[in-house]
Protein backbone atom coordinates (compact mmCIF):
# COMPACT_ATOMS: atom_id res chain seq x y z
CA UNK A 1 0.00 0.00 0.00
CA UNK A 2 2.88 2.36 0.86
CA UNK A 3 6.20 1.96 -0.85
CA UNK A 4 9.19 4.06 0.12
CA UNK A 5 12.04 4.04 -2.37
CA UNK A 6 15.53 5.29 -1.54
CA UNK A 7 14.19 8.14 0.57
CA UNK A 8 16.55 10.82 1.85
CA UNK A 9 15.85 13.96 3.82
CA UNK A 10 18.19 16.82 4.67
CA UNK A 11 17.59 19.78 6.94
CA UNK A 12 20.15 22.20 5.58
CA UNK A 13 23.49 20.41 5.87
CA UNK A 14 22.15 17.79 8.24
CA UNK A 15 21.18 14.55 6.52
CA UNK A 16 18.52 12.99 8.70
CA UNK A 17 17.37 10.12 6.43
CA UNK A 18 20.02 8.29 4.47
CA UNK A 19 18.28 6.14 1.91
CA UNK A 20 15.25 4.39 3.35
CA UNK A 21 13.49 1.54 1.53
CA UNK A 22 10.29 0.31 3.08
CA UNK A 23 7.09 -1.39 1.99
CA UNK A 24 3.95 -1.44 4.08
CA UNK A 25 1.20 -3.89 3.19
CA UNK A 26 -2.53 -3.44 3.60
CA UNK A 27 -3.56 -4.26 7.18
CA UNK A 28 0.01 -4.44 8.43
CA UNK A 29 1.02 -2.99 11.80
CA UNK A 30 4.53 -1.61 11.57
CA UNK A 31 6.28 -0.30 14.67
CA UNK A 32 9.32 1.94 14.35
CA UNK A 33 11.77 2.10 17.25
CA UNK A 34 15.16 3.69 17.69
CA UNK A 35 17.13 6.18 19.75
CA UNK A 36 16.23 9.86 19.96
CA UNK A 37 17.26 11.82 16.88
CA UNK A 38 17.54 8.73 14.68
CA UNK A 39 14.97 10.14 12.23
CA UNK A 40 11.85 8.18 13.20
CA UNK A 41 9.54 11.21 13.22
CA UNK A 42 11.08 12.52 10.05
CA UNK A 43 10.47 9.23 8.25
CA UNK A 44 6.87 9.11 9.45
CA UNK A 45 6.29 12.72 8.40
CA UNK A 46 7.69 11.98 4.96
CA UNK A 47 5.06 9.24 4.50
CA UNK A 48 2.34 11.89 4.13
CA UNK A 49 4.73 14.59 2.95
CA UNK A 50 4.34 16.75 6.03
CA UNK A 51 8.07 17.01 5.34
CA UNK A 52 9.01 17.11 1.69
CA UNK A 53 11.61 14.39 1.06
CA UNK A 54 14.90 15.63 -0.38
CA UNK A 55 15.07 12.71 -2.81
CA UNK A 56 13.42 9.36 -3.37
CA UNK A 57 9.82 8.35 -3.73
CA UNK A 58 6.83 7.72 -1.50
CA UNK A 59 4.26 5.68 -3.41
CA UNK A 60 0.81 5.49 -1.87
CA UNK A 61 -1.49 3.14 -3.80
CA UNK A 62 0.96 3.66 -6.63
CA UNK A 63 0.71 7.47 -6.55
CA UNK A 64 4.01 9.26 -5.98
CA UNK A 65 3.31 11.73 -3.18
CA UNK A 66 6.58 13.57 -3.73
CA UNK A 67 5.33 14.64 -7.16
CA UNK A 68 4.28 18.29 -6.89
CA UNK A 69 1.52 17.70 -9.44
CA UNK A 70 -0.26 15.32 -7.05
CA UNK A 71 -3.04 16.93 -4.97
CA UNK A 72 -1.41 16.23 -1.63
CA UNK A 73 -4.45 17.41 0.37
CA UNK A 74 -6.66 14.86 -1.33
CA UNK A 75 -4.12 12.08 -0.64
CA UNK A 76 -3.72 13.10 3.01
CA UNK A 77 -7.44 12.69 3.58
CA UNK A 78 -6.82 8.95 3.30
CA UNK A 79 -3.71 8.99 5.54
CA UNK A 80 -4.55 9.68 9.17
CA UNK A 81 -1.88 11.12 11.45
CA UNK A 82 -1.72 11.33 15.22
CA UNK A 83 0.83 13.57 16.92
CA UNK A 84 2.67 13.48 20.20
CA UNK A 85 1.04 16.78 21.20
CA UNK A 86 -2.45 15.98 19.87
CA UNK A 87 -2.79 19.17 17.80
CA UNK A 88 -6.54 19.40 18.33
CA UNK A 89 -8.05 22.64 17.05
CA UNK A 90 -8.16 24.83 20.16
CA UNK A 91 -10.91 27.11 18.85
CA UNK A 92 -13.29 24.23 18.12
CA UNK A 93 -15.29 21.92 20.34
CA UNK A 94 -14.59 18.20 20.36
CA UNK A 95 -17.50 17.59 17.99
CA UNK A 96 -16.40 20.41 15.67
CA UNK A 97 -12.85 19.05 15.69
CA UNK A 98 -14.09 15.73 14.38
CA UNK A 99 -16.62 17.16 11.92
CA UNK A 100 -14.55 19.98 10.38
CA UNK A 101 -12.48 18.14 7.79
CA UNK A 102 -15.22 15.69 6.67
CA UNK A 103 -17.69 18.55 6.18
CA UNK A 104 -15.25 20.76 4.28
CA UNK A 105 -14.02 17.99 2.00
CA UNK A 106 -17.54 16.66 1.35
CA UNK A 107 -18.74 20.13 0.43
CA UNK A 108 -15.87 20.50 -2.00
CA UNK A 109 -16.64 17.14 -3.53
CA UNK A 110 -20.33 18.00 -3.99
CA UNK A 111 -19.39 21.27 -5.66
CA UNK A 112 -17.21 19.37 -8.10
CA UNK A 113 -19.94 16.79 -8.80
CA UNK A 114 -22.50 19.51 -9.39
CA UNK A 115 -20.20 21.16 -11.90
CA UNK A 116 -19.74 17.87 -13.74
CA UNK A 117 -23.53 17.44 -13.93
CA UNK A 118 -23.16 13.70 -13.41
CA UNK A 119 -26.72 12.37 -13.34
CA UNK A 120 -25.85 9.21 -11.40
CA UNK A 121 -23.88 10.96 -8.69
CA UNK A 122 -25.55 11.33 -5.37
CA UNK A 123 -25.70 15.04 -4.57
CA UNK A 124 -26.02 15.88 -0.90
CA UNK A 125 -27.17 19.24 0.45
CA UNK A 126 -25.04 21.11 2.95
CA UNK A 127 -27.48 20.21 5.71
CA UNK A 128 -27.26 16.53 4.81
CA UNK A 129 -23.47 16.63 4.78
CA UNK A 130 -23.46 18.22 8.23
CA UNK A 131 -26.01 15.80 9.62
CA UNK A 132 -24.09 12.79 8.31
CA UNK A 133 -20.80 14.12 9.65
CA UNK A 134 -22.37 14.73 13.03
CA UNK A 135 -23.87 11.26 13.20
CA UNK A 136 -20.51 9.76 12.31
CA UNK A 137 -18.68 11.97 14.82
CA UNK A 138 -21.06 11.01 17.62
CA UNK A 139 -20.65 7.33 16.77
CA UNK A 140 -16.87 7.75 16.96
CA UNK A 141 -17.14 9.54 20.31
CA UNK A 142 -19.31 6.74 21.57
CA UNK A 143 -16.61 4.28 20.54
CA UNK A 144 -14.06 6.02 22.78
CA UNK A 145 -16.58 6.72 25.54
CA UNK A 146 -16.42 10.51 25.30
CA UNK A 147 -19.96 11.31 24.17
CA UNK A 148 -20.41 13.61 27.16
CA UNK A 149 -17.42 15.71 26.03
CA UNK A 150 -18.87 16.48 22.60
CA UNK A 151 -19.32 20.18 23.39
CA UNK A 152 -16.17 20.61 25.47
CA UNK A 153 -13.15 22.52 24.19
CA UNK A 154 -9.74 20.81 24.03
CA UNK A 155 -8.51 22.93 26.96
CA UNK A 156 -11.09 21.19 29.14
CA UNK A 157 -9.87 17.66 28.38
CA UNK A 158 -7.15 15.55 29.97
CA UNK A 159 -4.19 14.51 27.84
CA UNK A 160 -5.53 11.01 27.37
CA UNK A 161 -8.93 12.33 26.32
CA UNK A 162 -7.31 14.74 23.88
CA UNK A 163 -5.32 11.97 22.24
CA UNK A 164 -8.37 9.73 21.93
CA UNK A 165 -10.27 12.57 20.29
CA UNK A 166 -7.30 13.22 17.99
CA UNK A 167 -7.39 9.57 16.92
CA UNK A 168 -11.07 9.61 16.04
CA UNK A 169 -10.68 12.99 14.34
CA UNK A 170 -8.40 11.21 11.89
CA UNK A 171 -10.71 8.21 11.68
CA UNK A 172 -13.60 10.49 10.71
CA UNK A 173 -11.98 10.81 7.27
CA UNK A 174 -12.07 7.00 6.81
CA UNK A 175 -8.33 6.74 6.18
CA UNK A 176 -6.73 3.61 4.75
CA UNK A 177 -3.71 3.94 7.00
CA UNK A 178 -2.96 5.64 10.31
CA UNK A 179 0.41 7.13 11.26
CA UNK A 180 1.22 7.58 14.95
CA UNK A 181 4.19 9.63 16.16
CA UNK A 182 4.83 8.77 19.81
CA UNK A 183 1.14 9.11 20.67
CA UNK A 184 1.66 8.40 24.37
CA UNK A 185 4.94 10.22 25.06
CA UNK A 186 3.34 13.45 26.23
CA UNK A 187 0.87 11.72 28.54
CA UNK A 188 0.87 11.21 32.28
CA UNK A 189 1.58 7.51 32.95
CA UNK A 190 -1.94 6.77 34.15
CA UNK A 191 -3.37 7.93 30.80
CA UNK A 192 -1.13 5.88 28.54
CA UNK A 193 -3.30 2.79 28.93
CA UNK A 194 -6.53 4.34 27.67
CA UNK A 195 -4.85 5.57 24.48
CA UNK A 196 -3.08 2.26 23.81
CA UNK A 197 -6.43 0.54 24.32
CA UNK A 198 -8.00 2.61 21.52
CA UNK A 199 -5.02 1.84 19.30
CA UNK A 200 -5.27 -1.89 19.98
CA UNK A 201 -8.98 -1.83 19.09
CA UNK A 202 -8.08 -0.05 15.90
CA UNK A 203 -5.45 -2.67 15.12
CA UNK A 204 -8.01 -5.45 15.67
CA UNK A 205 -10.40 -3.74 13.26
CA UNK A 206 -7.80 -4.35 10.55
CA UNK A 207 -6.47 -0.80 10.13
CA UNK A 208 -3.06 -0.43 8.54
CA UNK A 209 -0.86 1.28 11.13
CA UNK A 210 2.62 2.76 11.29
CA UNK A 211 3.56 3.57 14.87
CA UNK A 212 6.64 5.33 16.21
CA UNK A 213 6.75 4.51 19.91
CA UNK A 214 8.83 3.85 22.96
CA UNK A 215 6.15 1.49 24.32
CA UNK A 216 7.93 -1.82 23.75
CA UNK A 217 5.02 -3.76 25.25
CA UNK A 218 2.72 -2.36 22.59
CA UNK A 219 5.28 -3.10 19.86
CA UNK A 220 5.47 -6.75 20.94
CA UNK A 221 1.74 -7.20 21.32
CA UNK A 222 0.42 -5.36 18.26
CA UNK A 223 3.30 -5.13 15.81
CA UNK A 224 3.49 -7.46 12.81
CA UNK A 225 6.88 -6.03 12.02
CA UNK A 226 9.30 -3.94 14.05
CA UNK A 227 11.78 -1.60 12.40
CA UNK A 228 14.89 -0.41 14.20
CA UNK A 229 16.31 2.88 13.00
CA UNK A 230 19.55 4.60 13.90
CA UNK A 231 21.29 7.59 12.33
CA UNK A 232 18.84 7.85 9.47
CA UNK A 233 19.01 4.23 8.38
CA UNK A 234 16.98 1.09 8.94
CA UNK A 235 19.49 -1.18 10.69
CA UNK A 236 17.25 -4.16 11.35
CA UNK A 237 13.69 -5.24 10.82
CA UNK A 238 11.69 -8.32 11.65
CA UNK A 239 8.91 -9.79 13.73
CA UNK A 240 8.68 -8.62 17.35
CA UNK A 241 10.11 -11.99 18.37
CA UNK A 242 13.14 -11.59 16.09
CA UNK A 243 13.78 -7.99 17.13
CA UNK A 244 13.24 -8.30 20.87
CA UNK A 245 14.39 -11.87 21.56
CA UNK A 246 17.06 -12.41 18.93
CA UNK A 247 18.49 -9.01 17.99
CA UNK A 248 21.47 -9.30 15.64
CA UNK A 249 22.70 -5.74 15.13
CA UNK A 250 24.94 -4.62 18.02
CA UNK A 251 23.36 -1.15 18.01
CA UNK A 252 19.92 -2.71 18.40
CA UNK A 253 21.24 -4.92 21.23
CA UNK A 254 22.65 -1.85 22.94
CA UNK A 255 19.40 0.09 22.41
CA UNK A 256 17.28 -2.72 23.81
CA UNK A 257 19.51 -3.15 26.84
CA UNK A 258 18.80 0.49 27.66
CA UNK A 259 15.03 0.55 27.13
CA UNK A 260 13.94 -2.90 28.29
CA UNK B 1 -15.18 82.52 38.40
CA UNK B 2 -17.57 84.98 36.77
CA UNK B 3 -15.22 85.19 33.79
CA UNK B 4 -15.46 81.45 33.33
CA UNK B 5 -19.25 81.62 33.70
CA UNK B 6 -19.41 84.15 30.91
CA UNK B 7 -17.28 81.91 28.72
CA UNK B 8 -19.64 79.01 29.29
CA UNK B 9 -22.54 81.29 28.50
CA UNK B 10 -21.00 82.32 25.18
CA UNK B 11 -20.20 78.70 24.35
CA UNK B 12 -23.76 77.58 25.03
CA UNK B 13 -25.15 80.43 22.95
CA UNK B 14 -23.26 79.34 19.87
CA UNK B 15 -23.62 75.64 20.70
CA UNK B 16 -27.39 75.76 21.04
CA UNK B 17 -28.71 78.86 19.28
CA UNK B 18 -26.29 79.22 16.37
CA UNK B 19 -26.47 75.55 15.37
CA UNK B 20 -23.14 74.63 16.93
CA UNK B 21 -24.50 71.29 18.13
CA UNK B 22 -25.23 70.28 14.55
CA UNK B 23 -21.60 70.87 13.68
CA UNK B 24 -20.49 68.88 16.73
CA UNK B 25 -22.79 65.99 15.82
CA UNK B 26 -21.46 66.02 12.28
CA UNK B 27 -17.90 66.12 13.58
CA UNK B 28 -18.52 63.29 16.03
CA UNK B 29 -20.17 61.25 13.29
CA UNK B 30 -17.26 61.77 10.91
CA UNK B 31 -14.66 61.02 13.58
CA UNK B 32 -16.37 57.75 14.44
CA UNK B 33 -17.09 56.91 10.79
CA UNK B 34 -13.46 57.38 9.77
CA UNK B 35 -12.16 55.47 12.77
CA UNK B 36 -14.62 52.55 12.50
CA UNK B 37 -14.47 52.11 8.73
CA UNK B 38 -10.71 52.68 8.85
CA UNK B 39 -10.43 49.89 11.41
CA UNK B 40 -12.59 47.53 9.32
CA UNK B 41 -10.54 48.18 6.17
CA UNK B 42 -7.40 47.92 8.27
CA UNK B 43 -8.39 44.52 9.67
CA UNK B 44 -9.36 43.08 6.28
CA UNK B 45 -6.34 44.40 4.36
CA UNK B 46 -4.02 43.90 7.33
CA UNK B 47 -5.05 40.26 7.68
CA UNK B 48 -4.42 39.69 3.98
CA UNK B 49 -0.96 41.25 4.25
CA UNK B 50 -0.17 39.27 7.40
CA UNK B 51 -1.24 36.04 5.67
CA UNK B 52 1.11 36.78 2.78
CA UNK B 53 3.94 37.60 5.14
CA UNK B 54 3.76 34.31 7.04
CA UNK B 55 3.59 32.24 3.82
CA UNK B 56 6.38 29.67 3.44
CA UNK B 57 8.99 31.35 1.26
CA UNK B 58 10.63 28.68 -0.87
CA UNK B 59 8.59 29.43 -3.98
CA UNK B 60 8.96 32.58 -6.05
CA UNK B 61 5.43 34.01 -5.95
CA UNK B 62 5.22 34.19 -2.13
CA UNK B 63 8.61 35.88 -2.10
CA UNK B 64 7.52 38.55 -4.58
CA UNK B 65 4.21 39.12 -2.77
CA UNK B 66 6.08 39.31 0.50
CA UNK B 67 8.39 41.95 -0.94
CA UNK B 68 5.46 44.06 -2.09
CA UNK B 69 3.78 43.74 1.29
CA UNK B 70 6.84 44.68 3.28
CA UNK B 71 7.35 47.71 1.01
CA UNK B 72 3.73 48.72 1.66
CA UNK B 73 4.10 48.33 5.41
CA UNK B 74 7.36 50.26 5.43
CA UNK B 75 5.85 53.06 3.35
CA UNK B 76 2.77 53.56 5.51
CA UNK B 77 4.57 53.17 8.82
CA UNK B 78 7.48 55.33 7.72
CA UNK B 79 5.59 58.51 6.79
CA UNK B 80 3.32 60.75 8.87
CA UNK B 81 -0.37 60.15 8.30
CA UNK B 82 -0.88 63.85 7.55
CA UNK B 83 1.50 63.51 4.63
CA UNK B 84 -0.36 60.42 3.41
CA UNK B 85 -3.66 62.30 3.58
CA UNK B 86 -2.30 65.34 1.72
CA UNK B 87 -0.56 63.26 -0.96
CA UNK B 88 -3.64 61.13 -1.53
CA UNK B 89 -6.02 64.10 -1.68
CA UNK B 90 -3.94 66.70 -3.50
CA UNK B 91 -1.60 64.54 -5.59
CA UNK B 92 -2.97 61.08 -6.33
CA UNK B 93 -6.65 61.93 -6.80
CA UNK B 94 -6.04 64.74 -9.33
CA UNK B 95 -3.46 62.60 -11.15
CA UNK B 96 -5.95 59.78 -11.49
CA UNK B 97 -8.73 62.21 -12.32
CA UNK B 98 -10.92 60.96 -9.48
CA UNK B 99 -13.31 62.90 -7.28
CA UNK B 100 -13.91 61.84 -3.69
CA UNK B 101 -15.28 63.65 -0.64
CA UNK B 102 -12.73 64.51 1.99
CA UNK B 103 -14.40 62.12 4.42
CA UNK B 104 -14.18 59.27 1.90
CA UNK B 105 -10.52 60.05 1.32
CA UNK B 106 -9.93 60.04 5.07
CA UNK B 107 -11.63 56.65 5.41
CA UNK B 108 -9.45 55.18 2.66
CA UNK B 109 -6.19 56.66 3.92
CA UNK B 110 -6.85 55.73 7.54
CA UNK B 111 -7.86 52.23 6.39
CA UNK B 112 -4.69 51.73 4.36
CA UNK B 113 -2.58 53.24 7.11
CA UNK B 114 -4.00 51.10 9.89
CA UNK B 115 -3.72 48.06 7.61
CA UNK B 116 0.05 48.49 7.77
CA UNK B 117 0.04 48.53 11.57
CA UNK B 118 -2.60 45.82 11.94
CA UNK B 119 -0.72 43.53 9.53
CA UNK B 120 2.24 43.58 11.92
CA UNK B 121 -0.03 42.97 14.92
CA UNK B 122 -1.79 40.17 13.06
CA UNK B 123 1.49 38.65 11.91
CA UNK B 124 2.75 38.34 15.46
CA UNK B 125 -0.69 37.01 16.42
CA UNK B 126 -0.48 34.32 13.75
CA UNK B 127 3.07 33.47 14.77
CA UNK B 128 2.00 33.12 18.39
CA UNK B 129 -0.42 30.31 17.46
CA UNK B 130 1.10 26.86 18.10
CA UNK B 131 2.52 25.51 14.78
CA UNK B 132 0.90 22.21 15.73
CA UNK B 133 -2.45 23.76 14.83
CA UNK B 134 -1.37 24.08 11.19
CA UNK B 135 0.00 20.52 11.25
CA UNK B 136 -3.27 19.23 12.67
CA UNK B 137 -5.19 20.87 9.84
CA UNK B 138 -2.85 19.77 7.07
CA UNK B 139 -2.75 16.21 8.41
CA UNK B 140 -6.51 15.75 7.97
CA UNK B 141 -6.19 16.97 4.39
CA UNK B 142 -7.22 20.62 4.75
CA UNK B 143 -5.36 23.06 2.50
CA UNK B 144 -2.99 25.71 3.84
CA UNK B 145 -5.56 28.43 3.11
CA UNK B 146 -8.49 26.63 4.72
CA UNK B 147 -6.48 25.84 7.85
CA UNK B 148 -5.37 29.47 7.99
CA UNK B 149 -8.92 30.80 7.70
CA UNK B 150 -10.71 28.31 9.94
CA UNK B 151 -8.12 27.50 12.59
CA UNK B 152 -5.15 29.86 12.75
CA UNK B 153 -6.63 33.33 12.15
CA UNK B 154 -9.54 32.92 14.61
CA UNK B 155 -7.03 32.01 17.33
CA UNK B 156 -4.70 34.82 16.28
CA UNK B 157 -7.52 37.38 16.43
CA UNK B 158 -8.38 36.25 19.91
CA UNK B 159 -4.77 36.67 21.01
CA UNK B 160 -4.46 40.18 19.63
CA UNK B 161 -7.88 41.55 20.55
CA UNK B 162 -6.53 43.87 23.27
CA UNK B 163 -3.91 45.20 20.86
CA UNK B 164 -6.58 45.75 18.21
CA UNK B 165 -8.55 47.73 20.80
CA UNK B 166 -5.53 49.96 21.34
CA UNK B 167 -5.19 50.38 17.58
CA UNK B 168 -8.81 51.57 17.44
CA UNK B 169 -8.15 54.08 20.19
CA UNK B 170 -5.06 55.29 18.34
CA UNK B 171 -7.18 55.68 15.20
CA UNK B 172 -9.79 57.78 17.03
CA UNK B 173 -7.06 60.07 18.27
CA UNK B 174 -5.31 60.33 14.93
CA UNK B 175 -8.46 61.25 13.04
CA UNK B 176 -7.99 64.74 14.49
CA UNK B 177 -5.83 65.56 11.45
CA UNK B 178 -8.48 65.04 8.78
CA UNK B 179 -9.22 68.77 8.75
CA UNK B 180 -6.03 69.05 6.66
CA UNK B 181 -8.07 67.83 3.70
CA UNK B 182 -11.21 69.69 4.74
CA UNK B 183 -13.20 67.01 6.53
CA UNK B 184 -15.35 68.16 9.45
CA UNK B 185 -14.33 66.28 12.56
CA UNK B 186 -14.63 67.15 16.25
CA UNK B 187 -11.74 69.61 16.02
CA UNK B 188 -13.33 71.51 13.11
CA UNK B 189 -16.68 71.58 14.89
CA UNK B 190 -15.33 73.06 18.09
CA UNK B 191 -13.07 75.39 16.20
CA UNK B 192 -16.19 76.66 14.46
CA UNK B 193 -17.86 77.30 17.81
CA UNK B 194 -14.72 79.00 19.08
CA UNK B 195 -14.45 81.33 16.11
CA UNK B 196 -18.09 82.28 16.30
CA UNK B 197 -18.06 83.00 20.02
CA UNK B 198 -14.57 84.58 20.00
CA UNK B 199 -13.80 82.26 22.86
CA UNK B 200 -11.77 79.03 22.62
CA UNK B 201 -11.28 77.87 26.18
CA UNK B 202 -14.58 76.10 26.75
CA UNK B 203 -14.96 74.61 23.24
CA UNK B 204 -11.55 72.97 23.37
CA UNK B 205 -12.15 71.82 26.93
CA UNK B 206 -15.40 70.15 25.87
CA UNK B 207 -13.65 68.67 22.85
CA UNK B 208 -10.99 67.15 25.11
CA UNK B 209 -13.69 65.70 27.37
CA UNK B 210 -15.47 64.10 24.41
CA UNK B 211 -12.22 62.45 23.24
CA UNK B 212 -11.57 61.17 26.76
CA UNK B 213 -15.12 59.81 26.99
CA UNK B 214 -14.79 58.05 23.62
CA UNK B 215 -11.53 56.41 24.62
CA UNK B 216 -12.89 55.30 27.99
CA UNK B 217 -16.00 53.78 26.42
CA UNK B 218 -13.95 51.86 23.86
CA UNK B 219 -11.53 50.58 26.51
CA UNK B 220 -14.49 49.31 28.50
CA UNK B 221 -15.99 47.57 25.47
CA UNK B 222 -12.67 45.88 24.68
CA UNK B 223 -12.30 44.72 28.27
CA UNK B 224 -15.83 43.32 28.26
CA UNK B 225 -15.17 41.49 25.00
CA UNK B 226 -11.95 40.02 26.36
CA UNK B 227 -13.70 38.82 29.47
CA UNK B 228 -16.47 37.07 27.56
CA UNK B 229 -13.90 35.43 25.27
CA UNK B 230 -11.92 34.18 28.22
CA UNK B 231 -15.07 32.78 29.76
CA UNK B 232 -15.89 30.74 26.66
CA UNK B 233 -12.36 29.39 26.94
CA UNK B 234 -12.89 27.71 30.28
CA UNK B 235 -16.52 26.81 30.80
CA UNK B 236 -19.21 25.94 28.28
N1 LIG C 1 12.42 20.88 11.04
C1 LIG C 1 13.69 20.53 11.33
N2 LIG C 1 14.71 21.36 11.07
C2 LIG C 1 15.98 21.01 11.34
N3 LIG C 1 16.35 19.85 11.91
C3 LIG C 1 15.37 18.97 12.20
C4 LIG C 1 14.00 19.26 11.93
N4 LIG C 1 13.26 18.21 12.34
C5 LIG C 1 14.13 17.30 12.82
N5 LIG C 1 15.40 17.75 12.75
C6 LIG C 1 16.60 17.01 13.17
O1 LIG C 1 16.57 15.75 12.54
C7 LIG C 1 17.06 14.74 13.41
C8 LIG C 1 16.05 13.62 13.49
O2 LIG C 1 14.88 14.11 14.10
P1 LIG C 1 13.61 13.23 14.35
O3 LIG C 1 12.62 14.10 15.01
O4 LIG C 1 13.20 12.57 13.10
O5 LIG C 1 14.14 12.14 15.36
P2 LIG C 1 13.33 11.07 16.19
O6 LIG C 1 13.94 9.76 15.89
O7 LIG C 1 11.89 11.22 15.98
O8 LIG C 1 13.70 11.45 17.69
P3 LIG C 1 12.80 11.46 19.00
O9 LIG C 1 12.76 10.07 19.50
O10 LIG C 1 13.55 12.36 19.92
O11 LIG C 1 11.47 11.99 18.61
C9 LIG C 1 17.36 15.40 14.73
O12 LIG C 1 18.73 15.63 14.80
C10 LIG C 1 16.63 16.71 14.66
O13 LIG C 1 17.32 17.70 15.36
MG1 LIG D 1 10.26 11.97 17.13
mmCIF file of C-alpha atoms and ligand atoms in Angstrom, chain A residues 9-12 14-17 34-45 51 84 181-182 212 214 229, ligand 1:
data_model
loop_
_atom_site.group_PDB
_atom_site.id
_atom_site.type_symbol
_atom_site.label_atom_id
_atom_site.label_comp_id
_atom_site.label_asym_id
_atom_site.label_seq_id
_atom_site.Cartn_x
_atom_site.Cartn_y
_atom_site.Cartn_z
ATOM 1 C CA UNK A 9 15.850 13.965 3.818
ATOM 2 C CA UNK A 10 18.186 16.825 4.669
ATOM 3 C CA UNK A 11 17.587 19.783 6.940
ATOM 4 C CA UNK A 12 20.146 22.200 5.579
ATOM 5 C CA UNK A 14 22.148 17.789 8.245
ATOM 6 C CA UNK A 15 21.183 14.549 6.517
ATOM 7 C CA UNK A 16 18.515 12.987 8.700
ATOM 8 C CA UNK A 17 17.369 10.119 6.434
ATOM 9 C CA UNK A 34 15.157 3.690 17.694
ATOM 10 C CA UNK A 35 17.130 6.185 19.754
ATOM 11 C CA UNK A 36 16.228 9.856 19.957
ATOM 12 C CA UNK A 37 17.265 11.825 16.882
ATOM 13 C CA UNK A 38 17.538 8.734 14.683
ATOM 14 C CA UNK A 39 14.968 10.143 12.226
ATOM 15 C CA UNK A 40 11.847 8.179 13.198
ATOM 16 C CA UNK A 41 9.541 11.207 13.224
ATOM 17 C CA UNK A 42 11.078 12.524 10.046
ATOM 18 C CA UNK A 43 10.465 9.233 8.248
ATOM 19 C CA UNK A 44 6.866 9.114 9.450
ATOM 20 C CA UNK A 45 6.287 12.725 8.402
ATOM 21 C CA UNK A 51 8.066 17.013 5.341
ATOM 22 C CA UNK A 84 2.666 13.477 20.204
ATOM 23 C CA UNK A 181 4.189 9.631 16.165
ATOM 24 C CA UNK A 182 4.834 8.770 19.806
ATOM 25 C CA UNK A 212 6.643 5.326 16.213
ATOM 26 C CA UNK A 214 8.832 3.853 22.964
ATOM 27 C CA UNK A 229 16.315 2.883 12.996
HETATM 28 N N1 LIG C 1 12.422 20.880 11.040
HETATM 29 C C1 LIG C 1 13.692 20.526 11.335
HETATM 30 N N2 LIG C 1 14.713 21.356 11.073
HETATM 31 C C2 LIG C 1 15.983 21.014 11.343
HETATM 32 N N3 LIG C 1 16.348 19.847 11.912
HETATM 33 C C3 LIG C 1 15.368 18.968 12.202
HETATM 34 C C4 LIG C 1 14.001 19.259 11.930
HETATM 35 N N4 LIG C 1 13.263 18.212 12.344
HETATM 36 C C5 LIG C 1 14.127 17.303 12.817
HETATM 37 N N5 LIG C 1 15.401 17.746 12.752
HETATM 38 C C6 LIG C 1 16.598 17.007 13.174
HETATM 39 O O1 LIG C 1 16.570 15.751 12.542
HETATM 40 C C7 LIG C 1 17.057 14.739 13.412
HETATM 41 C C8 LIG C 1 16.050 13.616 13.493
HETATM 42 O O2 LIG C 1 14.882 14.112 14.096
HETATM 43 P P1 LIG C 1 13.606 13.226 14.347
HETATM 44 O O3 LIG C 1 12.618 14.100 15.014
HETATM 45 O O4 LIG C 1 13.199 12.570 13.098
HETATM 46 O O5 LIG C 1 14.143 12.137 15.364
HETATM 47 P P2 LIG C 1 13.331 11.072 16.188
HETATM 48 O O6 LIG C 1 13.939 9.757 15.885
HETATM 49 O O7 LIG C 1 11.888 11.225 15.977
HETATM 50 O O8 LIG C 1 13.699 11.448 17.685
HETATM 51 P P3 LIG C 1 12.795 11.463 19.000
HETATM 52 O O9 LIG C 1 12.763 10.070 19.502
HETATM 53 O O10 LIG C 1 13.551 12.358 19.923
HETATM 54 O O11 LIG C 1 11.467 11.992 18.608
HETATM 55 C C9 LIG C 1 17.356 15.402 14.734
HETATM 56 O O12 LIG C 1 18.735 15.630 14.797
HETATM 57 C C10 LIG C 1 16.626 16.712 14.663
HETATM 58 O O13 LIG C 1 17.315 17.702 15.361
#
